[in-house]
Short mmCIF file of C-alpha atoms in Angstrom, two decimals:
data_model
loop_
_atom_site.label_atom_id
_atom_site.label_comp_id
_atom_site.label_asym_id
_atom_site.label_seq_id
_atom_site.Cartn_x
_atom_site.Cartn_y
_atom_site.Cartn_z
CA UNK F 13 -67.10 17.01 -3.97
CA UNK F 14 -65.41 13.26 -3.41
CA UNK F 15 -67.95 12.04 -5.82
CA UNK F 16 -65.77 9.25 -7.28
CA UNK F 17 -64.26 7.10 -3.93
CA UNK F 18 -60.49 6.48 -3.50
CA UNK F 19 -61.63 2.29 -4.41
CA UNK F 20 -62.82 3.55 -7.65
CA UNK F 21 -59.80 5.48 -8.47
CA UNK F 22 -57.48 2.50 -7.94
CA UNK F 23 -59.64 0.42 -10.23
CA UNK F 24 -59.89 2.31 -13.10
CA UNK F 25 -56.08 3.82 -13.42
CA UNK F 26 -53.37 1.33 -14.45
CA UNK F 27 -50.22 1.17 -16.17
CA UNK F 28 -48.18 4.76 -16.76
CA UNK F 29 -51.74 6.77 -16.26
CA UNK F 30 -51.42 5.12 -12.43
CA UNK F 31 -47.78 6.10 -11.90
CA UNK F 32 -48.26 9.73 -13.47
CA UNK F 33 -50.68 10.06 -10.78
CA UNK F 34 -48.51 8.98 -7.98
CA UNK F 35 -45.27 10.46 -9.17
CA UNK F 36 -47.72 13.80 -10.02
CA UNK F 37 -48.70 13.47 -5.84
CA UNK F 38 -45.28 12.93 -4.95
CA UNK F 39 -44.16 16.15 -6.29
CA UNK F 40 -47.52 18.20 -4.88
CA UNK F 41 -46.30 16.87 -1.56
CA UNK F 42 -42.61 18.01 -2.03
CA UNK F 43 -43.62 21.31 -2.99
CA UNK F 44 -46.32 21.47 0.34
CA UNK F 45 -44.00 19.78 2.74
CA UNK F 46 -40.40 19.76 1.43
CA UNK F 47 -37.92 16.52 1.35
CA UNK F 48 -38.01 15.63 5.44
CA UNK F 49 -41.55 15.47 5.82
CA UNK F 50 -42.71 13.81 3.22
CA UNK F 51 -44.08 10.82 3.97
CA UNK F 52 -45.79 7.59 1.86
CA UNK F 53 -48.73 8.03 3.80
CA UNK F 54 -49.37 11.47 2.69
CA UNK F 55 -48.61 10.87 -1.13
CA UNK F 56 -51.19 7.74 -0.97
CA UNK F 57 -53.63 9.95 0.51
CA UNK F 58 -53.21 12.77 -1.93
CA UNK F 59 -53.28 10.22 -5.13
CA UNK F 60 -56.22 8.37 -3.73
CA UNK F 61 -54.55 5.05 -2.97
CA UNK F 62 -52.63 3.18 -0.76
CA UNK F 63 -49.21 3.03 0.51
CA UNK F 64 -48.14 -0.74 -0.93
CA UNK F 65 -49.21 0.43 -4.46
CA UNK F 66 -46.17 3.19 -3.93
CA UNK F 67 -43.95 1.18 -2.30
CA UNK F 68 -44.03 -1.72 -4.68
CA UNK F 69 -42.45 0.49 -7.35
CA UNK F 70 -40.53 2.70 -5.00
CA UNK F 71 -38.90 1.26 -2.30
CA UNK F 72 -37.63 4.17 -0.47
CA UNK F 73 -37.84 8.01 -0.34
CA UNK F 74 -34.87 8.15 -2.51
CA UNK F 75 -36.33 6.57 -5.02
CA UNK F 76 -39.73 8.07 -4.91
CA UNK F 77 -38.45 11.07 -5.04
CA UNK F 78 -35.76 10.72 -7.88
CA UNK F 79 -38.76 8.97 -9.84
CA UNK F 80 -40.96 12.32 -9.33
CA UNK F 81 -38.34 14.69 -9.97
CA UNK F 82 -37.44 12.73 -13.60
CA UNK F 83 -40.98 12.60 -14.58
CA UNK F 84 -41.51 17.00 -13.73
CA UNK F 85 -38.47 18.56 -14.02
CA UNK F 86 -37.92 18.76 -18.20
CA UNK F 87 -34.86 17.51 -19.73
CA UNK F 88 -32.07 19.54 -19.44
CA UNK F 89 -30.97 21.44 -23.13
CA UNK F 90 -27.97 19.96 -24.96
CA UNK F 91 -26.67 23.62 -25.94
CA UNK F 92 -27.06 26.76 -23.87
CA UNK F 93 -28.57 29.66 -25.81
CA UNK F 94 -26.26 30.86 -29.07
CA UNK F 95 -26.94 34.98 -29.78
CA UNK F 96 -23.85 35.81 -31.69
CA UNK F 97 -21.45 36.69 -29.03
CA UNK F 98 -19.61 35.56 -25.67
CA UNK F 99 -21.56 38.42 -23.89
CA UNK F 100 -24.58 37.63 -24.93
CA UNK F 101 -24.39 33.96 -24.71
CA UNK F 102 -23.77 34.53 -21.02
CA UNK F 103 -26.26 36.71 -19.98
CA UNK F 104 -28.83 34.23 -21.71
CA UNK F 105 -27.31 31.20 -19.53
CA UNK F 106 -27.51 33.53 -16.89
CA UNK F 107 -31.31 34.02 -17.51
CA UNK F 108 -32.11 30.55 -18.12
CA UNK F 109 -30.60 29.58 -14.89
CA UNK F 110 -32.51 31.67 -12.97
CA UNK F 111 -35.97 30.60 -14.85
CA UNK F 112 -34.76 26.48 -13.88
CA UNK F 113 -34.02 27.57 -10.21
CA UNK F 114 -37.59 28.97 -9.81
CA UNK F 115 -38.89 25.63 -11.71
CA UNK F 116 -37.49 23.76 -9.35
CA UNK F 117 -37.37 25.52 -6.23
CA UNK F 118 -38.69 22.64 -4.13
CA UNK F 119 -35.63 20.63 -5.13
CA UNK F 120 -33.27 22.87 -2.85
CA UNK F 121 -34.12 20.98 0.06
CA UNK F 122 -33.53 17.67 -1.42
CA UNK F 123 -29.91 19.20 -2.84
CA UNK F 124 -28.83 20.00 1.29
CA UNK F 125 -30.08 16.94 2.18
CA UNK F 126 -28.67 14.69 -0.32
CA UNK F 127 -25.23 16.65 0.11
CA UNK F 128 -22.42 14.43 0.33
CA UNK F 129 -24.38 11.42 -0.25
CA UNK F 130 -23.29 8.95 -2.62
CA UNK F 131 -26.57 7.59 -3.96
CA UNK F 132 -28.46 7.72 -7.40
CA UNK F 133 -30.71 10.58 -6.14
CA UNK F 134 -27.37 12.37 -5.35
CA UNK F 135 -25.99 11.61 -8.97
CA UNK F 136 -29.14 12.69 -10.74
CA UNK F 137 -29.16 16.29 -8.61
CA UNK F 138 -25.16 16.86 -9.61
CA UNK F 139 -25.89 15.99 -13.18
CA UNK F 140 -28.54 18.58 -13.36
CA UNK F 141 -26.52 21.26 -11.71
CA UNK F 142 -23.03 20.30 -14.22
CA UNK F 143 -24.84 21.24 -17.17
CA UNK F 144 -25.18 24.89 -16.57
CA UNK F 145 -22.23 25.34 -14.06
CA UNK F 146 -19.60 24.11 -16.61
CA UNK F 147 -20.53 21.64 -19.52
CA UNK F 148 -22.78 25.14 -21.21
CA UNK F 149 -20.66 27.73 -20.33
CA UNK F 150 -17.47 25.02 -21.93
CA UNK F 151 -20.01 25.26 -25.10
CA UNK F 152 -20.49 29.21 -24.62
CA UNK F 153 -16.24 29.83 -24.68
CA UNK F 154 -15.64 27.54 -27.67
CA UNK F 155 -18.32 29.27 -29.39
CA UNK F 156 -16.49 32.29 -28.39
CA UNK F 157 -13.20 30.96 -30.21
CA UNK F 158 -14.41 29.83 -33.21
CA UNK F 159 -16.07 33.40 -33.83
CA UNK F 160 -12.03 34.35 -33.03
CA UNK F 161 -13.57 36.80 -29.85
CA UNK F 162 -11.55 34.47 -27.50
CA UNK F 163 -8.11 32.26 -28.20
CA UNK F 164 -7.40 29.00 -26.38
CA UNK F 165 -10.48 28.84 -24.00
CA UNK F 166 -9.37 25.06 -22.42
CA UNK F 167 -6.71 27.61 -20.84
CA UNK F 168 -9.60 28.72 -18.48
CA UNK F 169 -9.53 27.24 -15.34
CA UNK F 170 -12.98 25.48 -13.96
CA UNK F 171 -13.08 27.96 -11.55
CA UNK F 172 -12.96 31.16 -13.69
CA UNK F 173 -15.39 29.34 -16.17
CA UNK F 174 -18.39 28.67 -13.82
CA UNK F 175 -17.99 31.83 -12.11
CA UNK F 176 -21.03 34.04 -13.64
CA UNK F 177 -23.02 30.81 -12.57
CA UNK F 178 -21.94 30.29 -9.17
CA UNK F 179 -22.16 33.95 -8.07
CA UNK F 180 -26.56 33.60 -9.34
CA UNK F 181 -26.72 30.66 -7.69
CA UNK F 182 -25.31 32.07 -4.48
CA UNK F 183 -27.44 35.02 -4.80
CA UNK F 184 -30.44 33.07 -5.39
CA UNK F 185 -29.81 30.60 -2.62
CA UNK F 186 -27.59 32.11 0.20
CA UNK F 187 -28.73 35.64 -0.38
CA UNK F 188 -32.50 34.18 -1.32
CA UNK F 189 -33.04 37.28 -4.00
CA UNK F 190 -33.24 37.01 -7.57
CA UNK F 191 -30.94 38.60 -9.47
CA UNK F 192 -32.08 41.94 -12.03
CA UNK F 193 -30.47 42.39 -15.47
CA UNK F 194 -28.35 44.88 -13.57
CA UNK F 195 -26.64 42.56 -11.53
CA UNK F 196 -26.02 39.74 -14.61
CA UNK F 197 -24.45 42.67 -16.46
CA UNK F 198 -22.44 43.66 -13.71
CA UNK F 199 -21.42 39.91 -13.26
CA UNK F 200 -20.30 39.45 -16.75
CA UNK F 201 -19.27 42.86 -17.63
CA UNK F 202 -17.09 43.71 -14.54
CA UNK F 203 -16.02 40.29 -13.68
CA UNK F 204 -16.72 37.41 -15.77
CA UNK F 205 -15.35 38.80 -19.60
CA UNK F 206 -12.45 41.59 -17.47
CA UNK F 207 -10.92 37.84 -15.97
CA UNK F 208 -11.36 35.94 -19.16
CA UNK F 209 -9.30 38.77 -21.43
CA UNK F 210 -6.47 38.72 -18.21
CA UNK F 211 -6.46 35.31 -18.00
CA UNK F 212 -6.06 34.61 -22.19
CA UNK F 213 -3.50 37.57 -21.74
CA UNK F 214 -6.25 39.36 -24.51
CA UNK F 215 -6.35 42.89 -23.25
CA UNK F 216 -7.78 45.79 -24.70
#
């Protein structure tokens, strides 16, 4: 099956055809091992080379791993998901949330190890988590005002804005189930839109 040996690998790959390889064996090893065990030696051995060709470009885990998880994980959207109204809006984010999670399910264990950590790898894993949490559903609420469903939206507190968000993640993390279109509708129905209106003093 090894018809080709690991010597002839590392002659004929070079340039970014070489580091797709290693960055593509870094992330196979995440997935298989998770963030603590992962090791160079491993990742060499899965992209058929040796452990100075990784650590030339990568001096550390950190880095390795920030490297892999840029070249998988696909840029984040600049807008969440625009259907016409607030409610719908929501439940979309919601949905979309949920599909990233599963994406990138072996980055869970990098997120409780890196916690508290003030380090690129750290800064890359908040940025990715900001966009849905507040920066989309910011974009969803002033949607929401210009279509005059909602007045004064930067009245919203953080907290009260990120909610619909933080409850999936919790259930998709802490309670390790994934939500059904039952639950997002109860999220945003019964709590999410019901606090918005009370908050913006907009009742029915």
């Amino acid at each position: 099956m090894h018809g080709v040996s690991n010597e002839s690998m590392r002659k004929r790959r070079r340039g970014a055809e070489l580091e797709a390889a290693l960055l593509e064996a870094a992330w196979d090893e995440l997935v298989a091992v998770g963030y603590e065990r992962l090791t160079y030696e491993a990742v060499a051995d899965r992209a058929g080379t040796s452990r100075p060709v990784l650590y030339r470009r990568w001096p550390s885990k950190r880095e390795l791993v920030l490297a892999a998880l840029r070249h998988r994980t696909p840029p984040l959207p600049d807008a969440p998901p625009d259907t016409g109204d607030l409610r719908g809006d929501v439940l979309a984010l919601l949905h979309r949330v949920i599909t990233r999670m599963r994406e990138l399910a072996p980055v869970r264990e990098v997120l409780a190890a890196e916690q508290g950590q003030a380090t690129e790898l750290s800064a890359y894993l908040a940025a990715r988590n900001q966009g849905p949490g507040l920066t989309w559903m910011r974009t969803a609420l002033e949607r929401a005002a210009r279509r005059g469903e909602i007045d004064a939206p930067d009245a919203l507190p953080d907290r009260l804005v990120t909610l619909p968000v933080v409850l999936v993640v919790h259930e998709l993390f802490m309670a390790r189930r994934t939500p059904t279109d039952a639950d997002l509708e109860e999220i945003v129905d019964q709590l999410f839109l019901p606090l918005v209106a009370h908050q913006l003093g907009q009742h029915p």
